[in-house]
Amino acid sequence: MADIIKLLPDHVANQIAAGEVVQRPASVVKELLENAIDAGASTIKLIVKGGGKTLIQVIDDGKGMSETDARLSFERHATSKIQKAEDLFNLATKGFRGEALASIAAIAHVEMQTKIESVELGTHLKIEGSRVIFQELVVVPKGTSMAVKNLFFNIPARRNFLKSDTVELRHITDEFHRVALAHPQIAFQYYVNGGELFGLPQGNLRQRIVHIFGSKTNQKLVPVGEETQVVKISGFINKPEFLKKSRGEQFFFVNDRFIKNPYLHHAVVAAFEGLIKPGYHPGYFLYLQVNPAAIDINIHPTKTEVKFDDEHTLYAILRSTIKHSLGQFSVIPGLDFETDQNLETPYAYKDKNAQLPKVAVDADFNPFVESGGTGTLARPRQHAKIRAGEKSWEGLYVGMESKMGNASDFSSVRFESDTITGSFFEEQDDEKQALATTFQLRRKYIVTSIKSGMVVIDQSRAHQRVLYEKFLRQSTIKQAVSQQLLFPLVLPFSKSDSAILSDIKDSLKGVGFDFKVFNEDTVEITGVPLLVPESEVSMVLDQLIADCQQEVAGESFSQTDILSKTLAKSLSVKTGEVLEQDSQLALVNDLFACKEPMVSPFNKPVYITITEKDIDKKFI
Ligand code: ADP
Ligand code: MG
């Protein structure tokens, strides 16, 4: 039989290898930036057009390449960074595989200009799909410029697979942040479609963080420092009072390389134990220096995972170091959870006494009103939620106030529920009877009886469903009710956050936000949706940005959908909140007026039913 095994031609092998190295434009950015850093650059310029699909260019003032090296650098396994296998265990550079340039050149149009110090003229080289188009001499300063155009031009399937320019750009910006944070001593400029997105001067780490994430970041940072035989830890954590709902600002660097490590992340979270409200996340910028021989970076092709020899020790050191910082900078005694009313948080209990005077001087307190229940007084933020014309929500949120009026209040809390058919509830025609049959269980569930038995409703998920459908409806029929603010709200945002908001501006307007100006790092808001209290606008937008960022990786829902989900999540009543009985009823009614009452917007079950038969069985 004839021999059938053949060696793949180089350009085919390179294309296959490229699949591993280059997943999307952001991977090219990472490789090129890392090469520039390895070349000892002190200033690096990144230019991106069309979400990186049209152009990615990195210009550095590093050591450059000789004419021969310039050509060789595009060969597979061509690297100047290691010579023998043992070098792998003592890496001081970012690259070492010698694959990046060969891979990129196999699937794009690449143009390189480079010059080393000691020669007059540099090299200009053009390669398309691994084919050298020309190589000539050129007058350029010392350093290297790499321009990568038309990524995946010869693999249409991969090119079609790329997300929108906005999404790809977000990935690139994330990558840029990681590299820029790992190297504050290098100046970076980042241009997108002709405009400068970031100009980062050389500086220390704190300055770099502030330049990237905005001036409001400065006051949040608590320094962290520890040096042991195993590891040197430096960097910053965010003060607990600035915890965010997003996981955006969580960075680990090991030997100046950005990594993801769930185990070490857990160590940080553990150090914050008792200081984190549920649903919030600590922000951190942590730099670990370890002996290169003690880690294996080779474990993952895109190299964001690292394997440590002794993870347990590292975990313990990291946790105690952060605890120490939190203590040393008086973060713990200074904690102020005044606005945190979540009764599940131990610290809220701790501070309970201190909150009492606040209640006594509550301007909204009406001594002539029967208080009628527990807990609601201690929720100052609820007062902000009262809005004229929103009786239903008044009823839901404020319990006490809804009792201020006359009996007709009760019918008004049901205005969302007109569509109820009446078959679900026992004695639907007798409201008093229905009222008598709801009660709240453990500040978490609403229990009510139905013809066949009982329903147990998760209050938070139910409210999410109600709000979600409401926002969807409003933005679809373009009838969002907006309340104009007396004084525009000026909120600081990082450049990339404000870019995200600007992207979804139209959808935001759809649900009732109004904007005056979008600056690079501030957003001026003149109107907010009726259901969003002014005091929570900032939190809601932060959450929205976080959700949009996560959506990048996930399925592409419509913007309106993401927005409605975020608003529903942020504004819904939470587990632990006491609901007055008429609020409970309003919620139940509103829930069953929804299109899909069974599941929350996040696909979690909203209620369960227990039939009389089920109960009977238990008594056998
Ligand atoms: P690696 O970085 O793993 O060595 P690459 O394919 O990224 O592999 O680069 C191949 C070689 O080309 C590098 O080892 C380096 O010698 C050279 N090189 C690449 N980019 C630059 C640059 N910006 N400046 C100087 N030399 C570079
Ligand atoms: Mg490289």
XYZ file of C-alpha atoms and ligand atoms in Angstrom:
648
model
C 0.000 0.000 0.000
C 1.198 3.497 -0.811
C 2.415 5.747 1.999
C -0.230 8.249 2.899
C 1.298 10.387 5.664
C 2.524 13.802 4.557
C 3.948 16.731 6.466
C 1.625 19.708 6.401
C 3.025 22.676 4.506
C 4.190 25.430 6.862
C 1.442 27.875 6.026
C -1.221 25.282 6.792
C 0.476 24.306 10.042
C 0.678 27.979 10.946
C -2.987 28.522 10.231
C -3.878 25.655 12.499
C -1.591 26.918 15.235
C -3.074 30.365 14.781
C -6.419 29.019 15.909
C -4.908 28.434 19.337
C -3.030 31.672 19.691
C -5.481 34.049 18.052
C -9.031 33.664 19.216
C -10.076 37.225 18.539
C -8.533 40.655 17.920
C -7.812 41.029 21.636
C -5.417 38.055 21.466
C -3.379 39.855 18.813
C -3.284 42.953 20.987
C -2.040 40.903 23.915
C 0.737 39.241 21.917
C 1.918 42.477 20.309
C 1.886 44.416 23.577
C 3.787 41.636 25.303
C 6.396 41.565 22.567
C 6.860 45.313 22.944
C 7.344 44.930 26.692
C 9.784 42.056 26.218
C 11.705 44.347 23.855
C 12.233 46.775 26.740
C 10.015 49.574 25.441
C 9.387 52.603 27.624
C 6.556 53.992 25.493
C 3.999 51.863 23.695
C 1.309 53.065 21.356
C -1.726 50.929 20.511
C -3.906 51.874 17.555
C -7.155 50.054 16.873
C -9.702 50.455 14.113
C -12.969 48.648 13.500
C -12.883 46.643 16.710
C -9.451 45.332 15.719
C -10.823 43.637 12.605
C -9.603 46.429 10.357
C -6.374 47.390 12.088
C -4.341 46.661 15.174
C -1.049 48.447 15.363
C 1.494 48.469 18.166
C 4.428 50.855 18.036
C 7.210 50.572 20.575
C 10.561 52.217 21.279
C 12.157 48.956 22.358
C 15.338 47.342 21.139
C 14.048 46.502 17.653
C 15.240 43.710 15.385
C 18.077 43.254 12.953
C 17.302 42.549 9.298
C 17.749 38.793 9.735
C 15.838 38.669 13.002
C 13.001 40.614 11.415
C 12.529 37.869 8.873
C 13.135 35.037 11.335
C 10.662 36.374 13.879
C 7.798 35.175 11.678
C 9.013 31.576 11.612
C 7.284 29.140 13.889
C 9.186 28.389 17.113
C 11.411 31.361 16.394
C 12.131 33.054 19.680
C 14.999 34.958 21.208
C 13.678 34.334 24.692
C 14.592 30.768 25.509
C 17.287 28.509 24.194
C 16.909 25.304 26.098
C 14.118 23.512 27.905
C 15.471 24.472 31.347
C 14.977 28.141 30.502
C 11.265 27.444 30.697
C 11.607 27.207 34.443
C 13.209 30.568 34.796
C 11.163 32.809 32.577
C 11.559 36.533 32.872
C 9.756 37.353 29.640
C 6.131 37.268 28.577
C 6.662 35.349 25.368
C 8.697 32.198 24.936
C 6.831 30.000 22.498
C 7.895 31.812 19.376
C 4.461 31.204 17.927
C 2.659 34.499 18.050
C 4.084 36.301 15.045
C 4.023 33.194 12.843
C 0.404 32.596 13.795
C -0.708 36.170 13.291
C 1.043 36.414 9.932
C -0.725 33.233 8.801
C -4.180 34.729 9.156
C -3.792 38.458 8.531
C -1.978 41.125 6.541
C 1.041 42.113 8.592
C 3.401 44.975 8.067
C 6.438 45.398 10.273
C 8.969 48.182 10.493
C 11.829 47.730 12.897
C 15.295 49.053 13.624
C 17.979 48.328 16.154
C 20.163 51.023 17.717
C 23.423 50.199 15.960
C 22.321 50.451 12.322
C 21.329 53.369 10.096
C 18.423 51.822 8.265
C 15.619 49.658 9.487
C 13.650 46.836 7.882
C 10.219 47.075 6.333
C 8.540 43.716 5.848
C 5.124 42.834 4.518
C 3.552 39.396 4.903
C 0.070 38.251 3.920
C -1.179 34.831 4.948
C 2.411 33.632 5.646
C 3.556 34.860 2.198
C 6.298 37.475 2.172
C 5.142 40.269 -0.140
C 8.252 42.406 0.153
C 11.155 43.262 2.407
C 13.031 46.534 2.007
C 15.146 49.051 3.872
C 13.463 51.979 5.509
C 14.281 55.057 7.550
C 12.669 54.586 10.978
C 13.583 55.355 14.576
C 14.765 52.598 16.888
C 11.981 50.243 17.867
C 9.274 48.242 16.188
C 5.921 48.943 14.599
C 3.619 46.014 13.866
C 0.444 46.619 11.905
C -2.027 43.754 11.649
C -4.824 44.278 9.156
C -7.819 42.259 8.002
C -7.651 39.613 10.675
C -8.897 36.170 9.542
C -9.096 37.440 5.938
C -8.396 33.896 4.723
C -10.617 32.093 7.261
C -14.091 33.535 6.620
C -15.685 31.191 9.140
C -13.536 32.641 11.927
C -14.085 36.180 10.760
C -17.851 35.735 10.746
C -17.646 34.301 14.213
C -16.298 37.552 15.618
C -18.705 39.704 17.601
C -19.627 43.300 16.823
C -16.892 45.947 16.747
C -18.093 47.266 20.090
C -17.805 43.889 21.761
C -14.405 43.108 20.260
C -13.200 46.540 21.275
C -14.291 45.883 24.820
C -12.166 42.741 24.888
C -9.235 44.712 23.528
C -9.691 47.402 26.147
C -9.801 44.752 28.895
C -6.546 43.355 27.579
C -5.046 46.819 27.410
C -6.035 47.457 31.034
C -4.371 44.252 32.159
C -1.123 44.990 30.400
C -1.106 48.651 31.412
C -1.773 47.760 35.056
C 1.046 45.241 35.054
C 3.505 47.875 33.802
C 2.919 51.322 35.289
C 6.526 52.238 34.538
C 5.776 52.091 30.802
C 3.836 54.925 29.137
C 0.887 53.829 27.005
C -1.233 55.560 24.426
C -4.344 53.915 23.113
C -6.160 55.227 20.045
C -9.493 53.935 18.834
C -10.803 54.889 15.412
C -8.602 57.949 15.345
C -9.343 59.268 18.845
C -7.251 58.835 21.974
C -9.017 56.631 24.514
C -6.195 56.498 27.054
C -2.978 58.427 27.470
C -1.173 56.878 30.400
C 2.046 58.559 31.511
C 4.765 56.640 33.308
C 3.992 56.559 36.995
C 3.516 54.454 40.065
C 0.826 51.873 40.458
C -1.634 54.125 42.262
C -1.340 56.745 39.529
C -1.826 54.107 36.878
C -4.979 52.762 38.522
C -6.383 56.269 38.874
C -5.557 57.130 35.260
C -7.386 54.082 34.055
C -10.361 53.912 36.374
C -10.943 57.588 37.059
C -10.092 60.004 39.839
C -12.823 58.720 42.133
C -10.784 55.536 42.502
C -8.026 57.182 44.515
C -9.878 57.414 47.802
C -10.952 53.794 47.552
C -7.498 52.240 47.568
C -5.943 50.604 50.598
C -2.317 49.564 50.098
C -1.316 45.963 50.632
C 2.232 44.818 51.269
C 3.971 41.719 52.564
C 7.217 39.982 51.899
C 7.853 36.372 52.824
C 10.225 33.748 51.551
C 7.560 32.336 49.288
C 6.003 35.458 47.879
C 6.145 39.214 47.790
C 2.707 40.794 47.731
C 2.001 44.396 46.822
C -0.848 46.405 45.375
C -4.192 47.697 46.556
C -7.574 46.550 47.643
C -10.712 48.639 47.522
C -12.124 49.759 50.852
C -15.154 47.706 51.804
C -17.460 50.716 51.700
C -16.705 50.984 47.998
C -17.518 47.418 47.162
C -19.077 47.083 43.776
C -21.795 44.996 42.327
C -19.517 44.201 39.429
C -16.514 41.948 39.392
C -14.830 44.353 37.019
C -11.924 45.556 39.109
C -10.346 42.319 40.199
C -6.787 41.885 39.046
C -4.135 39.397 40.008
C -0.682 39.680 38.535
C 1.977 37.075 39.055
C 5.438 38.188 38.063
C 3.833 41.064 36.132
C 1.549 38.781 34.203
C -2.235 39.034 34.525
C -3.707 35.771 35.738
C -7.037 34.353 36.805
C -7.049 32.114 39.817
C -10.331 31.252 41.556
C -8.501 29.829 44.554
C -6.547 33.012 45.268
C -9.653 35.050 44.543
C -11.300 33.072 47.279
C -8.487 33.994 49.651
C -9.244 37.665 49.070
C -12.951 37.183 49.541
C -12.235 35.249 52.725
C -10.195 38.163 54.067
C -13.152 40.465 53.528
C -15.412 38.063 55.367
C -18.118 39.838 57.298
C -17.432 43.080 55.455
C -19.071 42.168 52.190
C -22.753 42.605 51.724
C -24.354 39.812 49.733
C -24.182 40.478 46.020
C -21.174 42.778 46.303
C -17.608 42.050 45.285
C -14.270 43.272 46.531
C -12.096 45.147 44.085
C -8.389 44.432 44.104
C -5.152 45.020 42.233
C -2.753 42.483 43.659
C 0.785 41.836 42.529
C 2.517 38.630 43.509
C 6.184 38.098 42.894
C 7.259 34.489 43.195
C 10.261 32.503 42.154
C 9.623 31.710 38.458
C 10.676 28.143 39.166
C 7.757 27.783 41.569
C 5.088 28.316 38.951
C 4.070 26.707 35.715
C 2.701 29.201 33.237
C 2.642 26.685 30.474
C -0.589 25.168 31.620
C -2.919 27.156 29.361
C -2.382 28.335 25.787
C -3.637 31.834 26.422
C -1.649 31.907 29.619
C -4.045 33.480 32.068
C -3.903 30.458 34.318
C -0.944 29.696 36.483
C -0.182 26.652 38.528
C 1.607 27.295 41.807
C 3.735 24.746 43.585
C 2.304 25.591 46.962
C -1.090 27.149 46.593
C -2.149 26.507 50.174
C 0.637 28.555 51.685
C -0.016 31.319 49.191
C -3.684 31.292 50.101
C -2.955 31.670 53.795
C -0.399 34.435 53.301
C -2.653 36.358 50.958
C -5.632 36.174 53.235
C -3.791 37.287 56.325
C -1.995 40.074 54.456
C -5.261 41.540 53.270
C -6.871 41.170 56.665
C -3.905 42.974 58.124
C -4.249 45.839 55.633
C -7.943 46.184 56.318
C -7.159 46.394 60.028
C -4.096 48.579 59.787
C -5.805 51.235 57.751
C -8.656 51.354 60.250
C -10.963 50.177 57.611
C -12.833 47.863 59.883
C -13.680 50.234 62.772
C -14.518 52.980 60.312
C -17.109 50.934 58.545
C -20.376 52.629 57.969
C -23.262 50.475 57.030
C -25.839 53.084 57.801
C -27.489 52.681 54.473
C -27.326 48.928 54.508
C -30.650 47.704 55.660
C -30.164 44.119 54.760
C -31.027 42.350 57.932
C -29.106 39.290 56.931
C -25.811 41.081 57.201
C -24.321 40.576 60.644
C -22.842 44.056 60.631
C -26.254 45.548 60.145
C -27.237 43.979 63.421
C -24.103 45.299 64.991
C -24.969 48.828 63.995
C -28.595 48.591 64.796
C -28.515 50.682 67.942
C -26.693 53.451 66.219
C -29.493 53.731 63.724
C -32.209 54.444 66.220
C -31.751 58.225 66.475
C -32.071 58.405 62.722
C -35.540 57.042 62.912
C -36.499 59.508 65.597
C -35.736 62.486 63.383
C -37.101 60.994 60.193
C -38.709 63.945 58.440
C -41.220 61.720 56.758
C -42.425 60.249 59.980
C -46.065 60.931 60.640
C -47.036 60.427 64.270
C -50.703 60.194 63.349
C -50.189 57.185 61.259
C -50.524 53.785 62.673
C -47.197 52.109 62.124
C -48.823 48.765 61.558
C -45.738 46.628 61.330
C -42.152 45.918 61.844
C -39.027 47.162 60.281
C -40.225 49.547 57.628
C -39.267 52.602 59.620
C -35.670 51.596 59.518
C -35.561 51.831 55.743
C -34.906 55.464 54.915
C -34.144 54.584 51.325
C -37.674 53.387 50.855
C -39.003 56.881 51.272
C -37.227 57.864 48.138
C -39.267 55.356 46.267
C -42.590 57.055 46.821
C -43.656 58.619 43.601
C -46.909 60.252 42.762
C -48.985 58.150 40.464
C -47.205 54.969 41.368
C -49.601 53.754 43.980
C -48.975 50.155 43.215
C -45.324 50.534 43.993
C -45.980 52.781 46.864
C -47.945 49.932 48.289
C -45.244 47.466 47.594
C -42.305 49.404 48.888
C -43.607 51.519 51.632
C -46.212 49.509 53.365
C -46.758 52.005 56.106
C -47.457 55.003 53.939
C -49.962 53.125 51.887
C -52.121 53.006 54.941
C -52.219 56.754 55.186
C -55.113 57.208 52.839
C -58.554 55.788 52.789
C -59.889 52.432 51.788
C -59.514 53.169 48.099
C -55.769 52.849 48.548
C -56.200 49.199 48.558
C -57.792 49.049 45.179
C -55.106 51.322 43.836
C -52.336 48.961 44.887
C -53.888 46.520 42.518
C -53.812 48.623 39.415
C -51.288 46.367 37.733
C -53.485 43.394 38.251
C -56.491 44.156 36.139
C -55.878 41.166 33.961
C -56.252 38.605 36.680
C -58.962 36.217 35.694
C -60.057 35.412 39.164
C -59.697 31.708 38.826
C -56.384 31.429 40.568
C -57.335 32.735 43.940
C -59.752 31.313 46.259
C -62.556 33.799 46.802
C -61.075 36.270 44.401
C -64.128 38.458 44.723
C -63.540 39.001 48.392
C -60.425 41.088 48.753
C -60.466 41.037 52.508
C -60.462 37.288 52.413
C -57.545 37.224 49.984
C -55.683 39.678 52.156
C -56.147 37.481 55.136
C -54.556 34.599 53.327
C -51.135 36.054 52.506
C -48.324 36.071 54.976
C -44.617 36.463 54.861
C -42.377 33.598 55.817
C -38.897 34.329 57.126
C -38.831 37.679 55.293
C -38.249 35.721 52.162
C -41.392 34.011 50.957
C -44.968 35.063 50.581
C -47.392 32.296 51.275
C -50.930 32.430 50.045
C -53.720 29.969 49.580
C -55.199 28.911 46.278
C -58.098 26.695 45.399
C -56.075 23.525 45.350
C -53.805 24.268 48.280
C -51.115 26.902 48.717
C -48.416 28.797 46.825
C -45.063 29.778 48.258
C -43.606 32.718 46.367
C -40.020 33.933 46.475
C -40.616 37.640 47.091
C -37.448 38.883 45.466
C -37.785 36.815 42.309
C -41.455 37.644 42.029
C -40.711 41.335 42.185
C -37.920 40.912 39.645
C -40.386 39.319 37.249
C -42.919 42.095 37.760
C -40.367 44.871 37.269
C -38.727 43.120 34.347
C -41.941 42.864 32.381
C -42.826 46.399 33.276
C -39.554 47.793 31.942
C -39.718 45.629 28.840
C -43.233 46.819 28.173
C -42.361 50.451 28.716
C -39.426 50.422 26.399
C -41.228 48.439 23.714
C -44.183 50.763 23.573
C -41.850 53.707 24.147
C -43.924 55.032 26.969
C -41.393 55.108 29.713
C -42.285 57.448 32.488
C -39.357 59.662 33.193
C -39.007 62.096 36.028
C -36.921 65.152 35.288
C -34.382 65.979 37.952
C -34.340 69.431 39.453
C -30.576 69.423 39.413
C -28.823 67.254 36.851
C -26.936 64.381 38.388
C -23.277 64.428 37.416
C -21.711 61.018 37.915
C -18.048 60.170 37.447
C -17.241 57.117 35.356
C -14.083 55.621 33.974
C -13.599 56.169 30.268
C -14.466 52.646 29.338
C -17.535 52.639 31.591
C -18.810 55.831 30.082
C -18.194 54.366 26.626
C -20.403 51.417 27.543
C -23.151 53.748 28.736
C -22.852 55.789 25.593
C -23.267 52.595 23.545
C -26.551 51.755 25.178
C -27.752 55.326 25.417
C -30.783 54.751 23.236
C -31.985 51.809 25.253
C -31.471 53.788 28.452
C -33.611 56.543 27.039
C -36.178 53.908 26.182
C -36.729 53.097 29.839
C -36.794 56.698 30.986
C -33.235 57.935 31.450
C -32.372 61.329 30.016
C -28.847 62.520 29.428
C -27.463 65.925 28.842
C -23.847 65.205 28.082
C -21.569 62.249 27.818
C -18.066 63.300 28.656
C -15.046 61.089 28.735
C -15.290 60.492 32.435
C -18.543 62.025 33.595
C -22.123 61.542 32.602
C -24.742 64.184 33.246
C -28.194 62.799 33.885
C -31.254 64.996 33.680
C -34.024 62.430 33.948
C -34.457 58.988 35.508
C -37.160 56.336 35.217
C -39.985 56.898 37.647
C -39.197 53.726 39.537
C -35.546 54.537 40.095
C -34.846 56.699 43.137
C -32.238 59.342 42.462
C -30.086 57.993 45.267
C -29.789 54.658 43.506
C -29.044 55.846 40.003
C -25.313 55.457 40.447
C -25.652 51.938 41.825
C -28.047 50.932 39.063
C -25.738 52.226 36.347
C -22.738 50.486 37.904
C -24.658 47.256 37.912
C -25.694 47.836 34.330
C -22.130 48.364 33.204
C -21.115 45.178 34.959
C -23.925 43.256 33.298
C -23.082 44.622 29.876
C -19.475 43.590 30.364
C -20.496 40.095 31.335
C -22.861 39.908 28.434
C -19.826 40.243 26.199
C -18.946 36.685 26.946
C -22.471 35.379 27.037
C -25.415 35.177 24.748
C -26.359 38.331 22.941
C -29.649 39.467 24.367
C -31.034 42.743 23.192
C -29.851 45.807 25.042
C -33.366 46.399 26.289
C -33.425 42.937 27.717
C -30.147 43.396 29.609
C -31.310 46.762 30.788
C -34.673 45.504 32.017
C -33.007 42.635 33.823
C -30.522 44.905 35.519
C -33.165 47.348 36.623
C -35.347 44.524 37.873
C -32.464 43.006 39.801
C -31.354 46.302 41.323
C -34.742 47.644 42.273
C -36.545 44.544 43.426
C -37.340 43.945 47.063
C -34.765 41.648 48.522
C -34.784 38.665 50.775
C -34.807 39.962 54.328
C -37.106 42.874 53.663
C -40.296 43.045 55.607
C -43.369 43.505 53.456
C -46.605 44.851 54.792
C -49.549 42.667 54.078
C -51.061 44.884 51.413
C -47.660 45.072 49.730
C -47.543 41.304 49.782
C -50.918 41.130 48.155
C -50.064 43.737 45.547
C -46.967 41.770 44.673
C -48.871 38.508 44.391
C -51.479 40.133 42.184
C -48.906 41.829 40.009
C -46.968 38.604 39.663
C -49.905 36.656 38.375
C -50.721 39.435 35.959
C -47.324 38.804 34.348
C -46.850 36.944 31.110
C -44.490 34.439 32.652
C -45.017 34.395 36.390
C -43.367 30.993 36.797
C -39.770 32.052 36.276
C -37.671 35.048 37.242
C -35.934 37.038 34.491
C -32.898 34.906 35.329
C -34.756 31.668 34.777
C -35.136 30.743 38.406
C -38.439 29.393 39.717
C -40.552 32.113 41.282
C -43.048 30.037 43.217
C -44.011 26.521 44.120
C -47.456 25.143 44.760
C -48.291 22.643 47.445
C -51.631 20.969 46.942
C -53.980 19.857 49.620
C -53.226 16.310 48.527
C -49.516 16.853 49.138
C -50.341 18.029 52.602
C -52.795 15.234 53.232
C -50.125 12.715 52.310
C -47.863 14.034 55.040
C -50.502 13.317 57.616
C -50.942 9.679 56.754
P 7.928 34.967 21.513
O 7.483 36.281 22.031
O 7.229 33.832 22.159
O 9.398 34.812 21.506
P 6.866 35.901 19.011
O 6.379 35.180 17.824
O 5.910 36.756 19.733
O 7.473 34.830 19.992
O 8.106 36.768 18.599
C 9.207 36.147 18.006
C 10.462 36.917 18.258
O 10.420 38.139 17.540
C 10.674 37.308 19.705
O 11.319 36.290 20.439
C 11.535 38.555 19.566
O 12.890 38.206 19.468
C 11.097 39.143 18.240
N 10.164 40.254 18.430
C 8.811 40.202 18.301
N 8.254 41.393 18.523
C 9.261 42.249 18.817
C 9.337 43.654 19.140
N 8.224 44.413 19.243
N 10.560 44.192 19.353
C 11.667 43.432 19.271
N 11.659 42.119 18.973
C 10.482 41.518 18.743
Mg 5.591 37.065 21.839
